[in-house]
Amino acid sequence: MNDRRPDAIVVGAGVVGAACAVALARDGLRVLVLDADAAALGTTAAGMGHLVVMDDSPEQLALTRYSTSLWRAQSDAVRAASELDWCGTVWVAEDETQLDAVRAKQRLYSEHGVDAELLDQTSLIEAEPQLRPGLAGGLLVPSDGVIYQPSATVALLALARELGAEVLERMPVEEIIPCGVRCGVDTLRADIIVNAAGASAASLTPALPVVPRKGHLVITERHPGFCRHQVVELGYLTSAHVMTSESVAFNVQPRSTGQVLIGSSRELVGWDASVNRRVLSRMIARACSFMPGLAALTAVRTWTGFRPATPDKLPLIGRWPEVPGLWIAAGHEGLGITTSLGTAAILADLVAGREPAIDAAPYAPDRGVPAGVH
Amino acid sequence: MTAVADAGASLGVSGEGAGATTVDVVIVGAGPAGIAAAVRAAESRRRVVVLDEAPNVGGQIWRHRSRDTLGAEARLWIDRLSRTNAEVRRGVAVVDVVVGGDDAPIVVVAERHRGGAEVIRASALVIATGARERFVPFPGWTLPGVMGIGGAQALLKQGATFRGKRVVIAGTGPLILPVAASLTDAGARVLLVAEQAPFQAVRDFAISLLTQPDTLLQAALYRLAFLRTPYAMGTWVTSASGTDRLAAVTVANARSTWSLPCDVLCTGYGLVPNIEMPRFLGCATADGAAVVDERQATTVPRVFAAGEVTGVGGVTLAIVEGEIAGAAAAGVARVDPSLVRRRHALRAVARRMDRTFAVRPEIRSLARGDTIICRCEDVRCAAIASLSGSRQAKLYTRAGMGACQGRVCGPALELLFGWQSGTVRSPLEPARLSTLSTAALAGAAASTDTLHSSGS
Amino acid sequence: MSTRLPSGSGWVTVSADGRPVRVPAGVTVAAALTDLGVAAFRRSVSGEPRGPLCGMGTCYECRVTIDGVAHRRACLVLVSDGMQVTTAAATQESP
């Protein structure tokens, strides 16, 4: 390892850490990225890979909109490596009440410069023929997309290396100290330490209000054309928003391979990674109730993952005053892949003393969200 | 009285309210071990169900279209099975298994190939899932016409004709001889039979078999059956070529290489126990096989294992283990000591076989950068070689994430790079979502998981 | 070859990529297709022709569409009268 001390150490080579490494390296900092395993094998590995504008709150809308625009601006090389497909999202309204909410959503998106087209019952089925008849309508957001995030992370790390960053895998960080990290017997020092450790962020910074929120996913064999867009029920927002002990929401995604990825579920059960059959059955039942044709598709794999959840559904981006030199880029719940680039841009701006492109105050790590309250 | 029954009742696409069968012993795999276990358990007056995804019983070695083609021992056991009350369900693939607490029944969920799920509840489970061939990637190995040694035997027994086809057999292990004999008898033009193990190793192994003259005699008879074909040791295939199907292979030994035009290449490098189900259930495994005690019990209570899944050892050992497991699963207290003695002796032979037929280094380096390693996802060697483990390979390249769930590339990655296979998750085989749903509901009901919330 | 014989005669009629063919009863779809000279049962994800490898249902290379259901392993299914089998020759996409 190079003897010269890095300017910044990023803990976590997942999609958020990789994006931060690129952004900091672009500003001319010497960056060292550390990961306990190989890159993208932690929180990032389990994700759905969606790039989606979401409006649980105006602050979430602002960050996701900003971030998706940054994905759009990525180089051809990164976008190709990420298998990026701007397939768009179709939000589904089951009834008139939800359709009203969809209309409000469309207005909100438009105000923020995000194209969104209202779909009535007929045009909803035209957009996604596998949806069951009788749904009220929906919203098409063509500017959303899907990536294969392990490859995207690897591509971002390659870009970071080109910019002079160093990435050390299988270097677990056991402790973050003022302007440093401890890895086994070694202490590595830098003026800037970034905690981008995903769902495990609170293990390094105990007061961080980040807890693991478990999700299940199922992927099918290749059934190209089954769905053309990401399809999400409006209730997904409720499921993500309300921190009950367990919820499921309909969400399917076409992968670039032609496979269909099916979600979603949310539970707070600590770090139990086993597939909970009851939750899985609820999730599949919910999905099949929207798209009955799913029942006949062949599933090849099920798995679980942990979203880094915060009490107010917003990530933590910025300085952590209690520990000198420590910055946080964590707590992204189900939007880590989408908002990785926006997070990195904001973080780099704050580190450099620049005004971020969007108001970063809502994501301030010390904004007073108490840990342990979920 | 005969209770060999086809899977009949449909459980409905939604999977809800599925009817379930409750038995004492459920056996997965109807090869020699599964059949012997079913016979013993049923003859001990237990209700038994045997599941197999093939259209008929027999597994690999007793595969048959009509009873007359079976050897005496196979016919004896299969007839004996049909005289019991054991129910055999063919054409079903096990997708999920739940072993809950002591009071909860073991739940096995299987999918019929044509659709529909089956749920079996039992007090004991016998895993007799056998073994599969180990394939080692080499240039051209994905061409149609390249198949396993056991694969060719299987297709032959399934009714394919090899008459007049130019066949090369190149691989390792005892499978080579009977398959060379069968294909020759079936009218194939077997051009070459190549065993990669060095002559000395094979000779020493043959000498060790002098204590089992029957086995040695059988091997000699096989060799006689293909006497006109050259049988070369220390010889292997380095590549296969052809446009849309196999046209020729390149053969090598220590001194030279040469080309051989052919229609079929039968190649395989030993057998790998199908330990996905034991690993899924948390049973201890060692050296790639399920660990069992003298009653064929795994380390998970009420779960037994018998046959190749506990370590490749041939049909006689599989039958002995099946008998022990079936009796144990039926609750018979005392293990038949004669069976235990026979198992001990047969295991010793199996261990010698492993050493003899270890894959030589030249074969482990046949794959080039553009050689496909994962056939399901078309991942080539160059994409994988720079990585450091199977999980990383999976996530970065999708190797092992396809339909075969790593069953082909897993053993290859272990041989080439020393990587261990990762976690086994459900579905144990690809299955329709409706079946997954049934499995989830049935499994959840049987599970003693107390983390459920009330609002479900 | 396109004669339809009554069942029970030891033969069944199967449609292979739209062609009616007479095959022996009791053989697997994989055996029947192999004897019909079919080399490519399916196309891999990068378009390579693939045929049976393991013969026992573990490799998934022999997948064909049977009676409208895709991804079925031909080595595990016996032919039946009136069965419709589609291989890579008829479909342009994988399996």
PDB file of N, CA and C in Angstrom, chain B residues 178-224:
ATOM      1  N   PRO B 178     -18.803 -49.546 -18.234  1.00  0.00           N
ATOM      2  CA  PRO B 178     -20.154 -50.008 -18.596  1.00  0.00           C
ATOM      3  C   PRO B 178     -20.778 -49.189 -19.720  1.00  0.00           C
ATOM      4  N   VAL B 179     -20.469 -47.900 -19.784  1.00  0.00           N
ATOM      5  CA  VAL B 179     -21.057 -47.079 -20.834  1.00  0.00           C
ATOM      6  C   VAL B 179     -20.444 -47.417 -22.181  1.00  0.00           C
ATOM      7  N   ALA B 180     -19.149 -47.652 -22.199  1.00  0.00           N
ATOM      8  CA  ALA B 180     -18.500 -48.059 -23.448  1.00  0.00           C
ATOM      9  C   ALA B 180     -19.112 -49.368 -23.939  1.00  0.00           C
ATOM     10  N   ALA B 181     -19.364 -50.266 -23.003  1.00  0.00           N
ATOM     11  CA  ALA B 181     -19.961 -51.557 -23.364  1.00  0.00           C
ATOM     12  C   ALA B 181     -21.379 -51.364 -23.912  1.00  0.00           C
ATOM     13  N   SER B 182     -22.187 -50.560 -23.188  1.00  0.00           N
ATOM     14  CA  SER B 182     -23.579 -50.348 -23.619  1.00  0.00           C
ATOM     15  C   SER B 182     -23.660 -49.730 -25.001  1.00  0.00           C
ATOM     16  N   LEU B 183     -22.850 -48.704 -25.229  1.00  0.00           N
ATOM     17  CA  LEU B 183     -22.919 -48.004 -26.502  1.00  0.00           C
ATOM     18  C   LEU B 183     -22.475 -48.927 -27.630  1.00  0.00           C
ATOM     19  N   THR B 184     -21.455 -49.722 -27.362  1.00  0.00           N
ATOM     20  CA  THR B 184     -21.010 -50.672 -28.379  1.00  0.00           C
ATOM     21  C   THR B 184     -22.111 -51.685 -28.681  1.00  0.00           C
ATOM     22  N   ASP B 185     -22.722 -52.218 -27.632  1.00  0.00           N
ATOM     23  CA  ASP B 185     -23.825 -53.166 -27.812  1.00  0.00           C
ATOM     24  C   ASP B 185     -24.963 -52.541 -28.596  1.00  0.00           C
ATOM     25  N   ALA B 186     -25.149 -51.240 -28.436  1.00  0.00           N
ATOM     26  CA  ALA B 186     -26.246 -50.540 -29.100  1.00  0.00           C
ATOM     27  C   ALA B 186     -25.902 -50.174 -30.540  1.00  0.00           C
ATOM     28  N   GLY B 187     -24.734 -50.588 -30.996  1.00  0.00           N
ATOM     29  CA  GLY B 187     -24.400 -50.365 -32.395  1.00  0.00           C
ATOM     30  C   GLY B 187     -23.617 -49.098 -32.687  1.00  0.00           C
ATOM     31  N   ALA B 188     -23.164 -48.417 -31.646  1.00  0.00           N
ATOM     32  CA  ALA B 188     -22.358 -47.221 -31.891  1.00  0.00           C
ATOM     33  C   ALA B 188     -20.973 -47.626 -32.373  1.00  0.00           C
ATOM     34  N   ARG B 189     -20.353 -46.736 -33.165  1.00  0.00           N
ATOM     35  CA  ARG B 189     -18.955 -46.967 -33.554  1.00  0.00           C
ATOM     36  C   ARG B 189     -18.087 -46.227 -32.546  1.00  0.00           C
ATOM     37  N   VAL B 190     -17.699 -46.945 -31.484  1.00  0.00           N
ATOM     38  CA  VAL B 190     -16.895 -46.296 -30.443  1.00  0.00           C
ATOM     39  C   VAL B 190     -15.457 -46.261 -30.913  1.00  0.00           C
ATOM     40  N   LEU B 191     -14.957 -45.054 -31.196  1.00  0.00           N
ATOM     41  CA  LEU B 191     -13.637 -44.916 -31.806  1.00  0.00           C
ATOM     42  C   LEU B 191     -12.512 -44.994 -30.785  1.00  0.00           C
ATOM     43  N   LEU B 192     -12.793 -44.512 -29.589  1.00  0.00           N
ATOM     44  CA  LEU B 192     -11.739 -44.441 -28.578  1.00  0.00           C
ATOM     45  C   LEU B 192     -12.372 -44.377 -27.211  1.00  0.00           C
ATOM     46  N   VAL B 193     -11.798 -45.094 -26.273  1.00  0.00           N
ATOM     47  CA  VAL B 193     -12.187 -44.959 -24.866  1.00  0.00           C
ATOM     48  C   VAL B 193     -10.946 -44.488 -24.125  1.00  0.00           C
ATOM     49  N   ALA B 194     -11.027 -43.297 -23.564  1.00  0.00           N
ATOM     50  CA  ALA B 194      -9.845 -42.682 -22.942  1.00  0.00           C
ATOM     51  C   ALA B 194     -10.087 -42.422 -21.473  1.00  0.00           C
ATOM     52  N   GLU B 195      -9.222 -42.938 -20.635  1.00  0.00           N
ATOM     53  CA  GLU B 195      -9.261 -42.699 -19.190  1.00  0.00           C
ATOM     54  C   GLU B 195      -8.084 -41.784 -18.863  1.00  0.00           C
ATOM     55  N   GLN B 196      -8.376 -40.662 -18.196  1.00  0.00           N
ATOM     56  CA  GLN B 196      -7.293 -39.692 -17.959  1.00  0.00           C
ATOM     57  C   GLN B 196      -6.345 -40.150 -16.856  1.00  0.00           C
ATOM     58  N   ALA B 197      -6.807 -41.004 -15.965  1.00  0.00           N
ATOM     59  CA  ALA B 197      -5.912 -41.465 -14.897  1.00  0.00           C
ATOM     60  C   ALA B 197      -4.739 -42.218 -15.518  1.00  0.00           C
ATOM     61  N   PRO B 198      -3.554 -42.098 -14.919  1.00  0.00           N
ATOM     62  CA  PRO B 198      -2.389 -42.793 -15.487  1.00  0.00           C
ATOM     63  C   PRO B 198      -2.555 -44.298 -15.376  1.00  0.00           C
ATOM     64  N   PHE B 199      -1.918 -45.015 -16.288  1.00  0.00           N
ATOM     65  CA  PHE B 199      -2.027 -46.466 -16.330  1.00  0.00           C
ATOM     66  C   PHE B 199      -1.699 -47.094 -14.974  1.00  0.00           C
ATOM     67  N   GLN B 200      -0.629 -46.613 -14.341  1.00  0.00           N
ATOM     68  CA  GLN B 200      -0.215 -47.229 -13.068  1.00  0.00           C
ATOM     69  C   GLN B 200      -1.318 -47.136 -12.021  1.00  0.00           C
ATOM     70  N   ALA B 201      -1.973 -45.977 -11.981  1.00  0.00           N
ATOM     71  CA  ALA B 201      -3.029 -45.789 -10.984  1.00  0.00           C
ATOM     72  C   ALA B 201      -4.176 -46.765 -11.223  1.00  0.00           C
ATOM     73  N   VAL B 202      -4.558 -46.908 -12.475  1.00  0.00           N
ATOM     74  CA  VAL B 202      -5.670 -47.804 -12.794  1.00  0.00           C
ATOM     75  C   VAL B 202      -5.269 -49.254 -12.528  1.00  0.00           C
ATOM     76  N   ARG B 203      -4.038 -49.575 -12.900  1.00  0.00           N
ATOM     77  CA  ARG B 203      -3.554 -50.943 -12.667  1.00  0.00           C
ATOM     78  C   ARG B 203      -3.564 -51.255 -11.170  1.00  0.00           C
ATOM     79  N   ASP B 204      -3.038 -50.332 -10.366  1.00  0.00           N
ATOM     80  CA  ASP B 204      -3.002 -50.556  -8.919  1.00  0.00           C
ATOM     81  C   ASP B 204      -4.412 -50.718  -8.366  1.00  0.00           C
ATOM     82  N   PHE B 205      -5.329 -49.917  -8.885  1.00  0.00           N
ATOM     83  CA  PHE B 205      -6.719 -50.034  -8.420  1.00  0.00           C
ATOM     84  C   PHE B 205      -7.278 -51.396  -8.788  1.00  0.00           C
ATOM     85  N   ALA B 206      -6.998 -51.841 -10.006  1.00  0.00           N
ATOM     86  CA  ALA B 206      -7.487 -53.152 -10.443  1.00  0.00           C
ATOM     87  C   ALA B 206      -6.922 -54.260  -9.549  1.00  0.00           C
ATOM     88  N   ILE B 207      -5.664 -54.131  -9.208  1.00  0.00           N
ATOM     89  CA  ILE B 207      -5.043 -55.125  -8.331  1.00  0.00           C
ATOM     90  C   ILE B 207      -5.736 -55.146  -6.975  1.00  0.00           C
ATOM     91  N   SER B 208      -6.072 -53.938  -6.489  1.00  0.00           N
ATOM     92  CA  SER B 208      -6.749 -53.879  -5.181  1.00  0.00           C
ATOM     93  C   SER B 208      -8.100 -54.561  -5.230  1.00  0.00           C
ATOM     94  N   LEU B 209      -8.643 -54.714  -6.432  1.00  0.00           N
ATOM     95  CA  LEU B 209      -9.962 -55.341  -6.552  1.00  0.00           C
ATOM     96  C   LEU B 209      -9.888 -56.865  -6.575  1.00  0.00           C
ATOM     97  N   LEU B 210      -8.666 -57.411  -6.493  1.00  0.00           N
ATOM     98  CA  LEU B 210      -8.533 -58.863  -6.473  1.00  0.00           C
ATOM     99  C   LEU B 210      -9.303 -59.470  -5.304  1.00  0.00           C
ATOM    100  N   THR B 211      -9.499 -58.655  -4.244  1.00  0.00           N
ATOM    101  CA  THR B 211     -10.286 -59.141  -3.108  1.00  0.00           C
ATOM    102  C   THR B 211     -11.771 -59.167  -3.428  1.00  0.00           C
ATOM    103  N   GLN B 212     -12.125 -58.535  -4.536  1.00  0.00           N
ATOM    104  CA  GLN B 212     -13.526 -58.580  -4.969  1.00  0.00           C
ATOM    105  C   GLN B 212     -13.581 -59.081  -6.401  1.00  0.00           C
ATOM    106  N   PRO B 213     -13.362 -60.383  -6.564  1.00  0.00           N
ATOM    107  CA  PRO B 213     -13.247 -60.942  -7.913  1.00  0.00           C
ATOM    108  C   PRO B 213     -14.467 -60.667  -8.787  1.00  0.00           C
ATOM    109  N   ASP B 214     -15.650 -60.580  -8.176  1.00  0.00           N
ATOM    110  CA  ASP B 214     -16.849 -60.320  -8.982  1.00  0.00           C
ATOM    111  C   ASP B 214     -16.743 -58.988  -9.698  1.00  0.00           C
ATOM    112  N   THR B 215     -16.284 -57.991  -8.948  1.00  0.00           N
ATOM    113  CA  THR B 215     -16.155 -56.653  -9.538  1.00  0.00           C
ATOM    114  C   THR B 215     -15.131 -56.660 -10.657  1.00  0.00           C
ATOM    115  N   LEU B 216     -14.011 -57.335 -10.414  1.00  0.00           N
ATOM    116  CA  LEU B 216     -12.950 -57.402 -11.417  1.00  0.00           C
ATOM    117  C   LEU B 216     -13.439 -58.132 -12.658  1.00  0.00           C
ATOM    118  N   LEU B 217     -14.183 -59.188 -12.433  1.00  0.00           N
ATOM    119  CA  LEU B 217     -14.714 -59.957 -13.554  1.00  0.00           C
ATOM    120  C   LEU B 217     -15.666 -59.096 -14.369  1.00  0.00           C
ATOM    121  N   GLN B 218     -16.510 -58.356 -13.657  1.00  0.00           N
ATOM    122  CA  GLN B 218     -17.461 -57.479 -14.334  1.00  0.00           C
ATOM    123  C   GLN B 218     -16.725 -56.467 -15.194  1.00  0.00           C
ATOM    124  N   ALA B 219     -15.651 -55.889 -14.647  1.00  0.00           N
ATOM    125  CA  ALA B 219     -14.867 -54.904 -15.408  1.00  0.00           C
ATOM    126  C   ALA B 219     -14.279 -55.558 -16.654  1.00  0.00           C
ATOM    127  N   ALA B 220     -13.789 -56.802 -16.496  1.00  0.00           N
ATOM    128  CA  ALA B 220     -13.202 -57.501 -17.642  1.00  0.00           C
ATOM    129  C   ALA B 220     -14.256 -57.760 -18.717  1.00  0.00           C
ATOM    130  N   LEU B 221     -15.457 -58.123 -18.259  1.00  0.00           N
ATOM    131  CA  LEU B 221     -16.541 -58.369 -19.210  1.00  0.00           C
ATOM    132  C   LEU B 221     -16.898 -57.109 -19.976  1.00  0.00           C
ATOM    133  N   TYR B 222     -16.939 -55.985 -19.251  1.00  0.00           N
ATOM    134  CA  TYR B 222     -17.208 -54.718 -19.936  1.00  0.00           C
ATOM    135  C   TYR B 222     -16.153 -54.485 -21.014  1.00  0.00           C
ATOM    136  N   ARG B 223     -14.883 -54.705 -20.657  1.00  0.00           N
ATOM    137  CA  ARG B 223     -13.805 -54.431 -21.600  1.00  0.00           C
ATOM    138  C   ARG B 223     -13.942 -55.331 -22.823  1.00  0.00           C
ATOM    139  N   LEU B 224     -14.305 -56.545 -22.590  1.00  0.00           N
ATOM    140  CA  LEU B 224     -14.505 -57.464 -23.713  1.00  0.00           C
ATOM    141  C   LEU B 224     -15.586 -56.957 -24.655  1.00  0.00           C
TER     142      LEU B 224
END
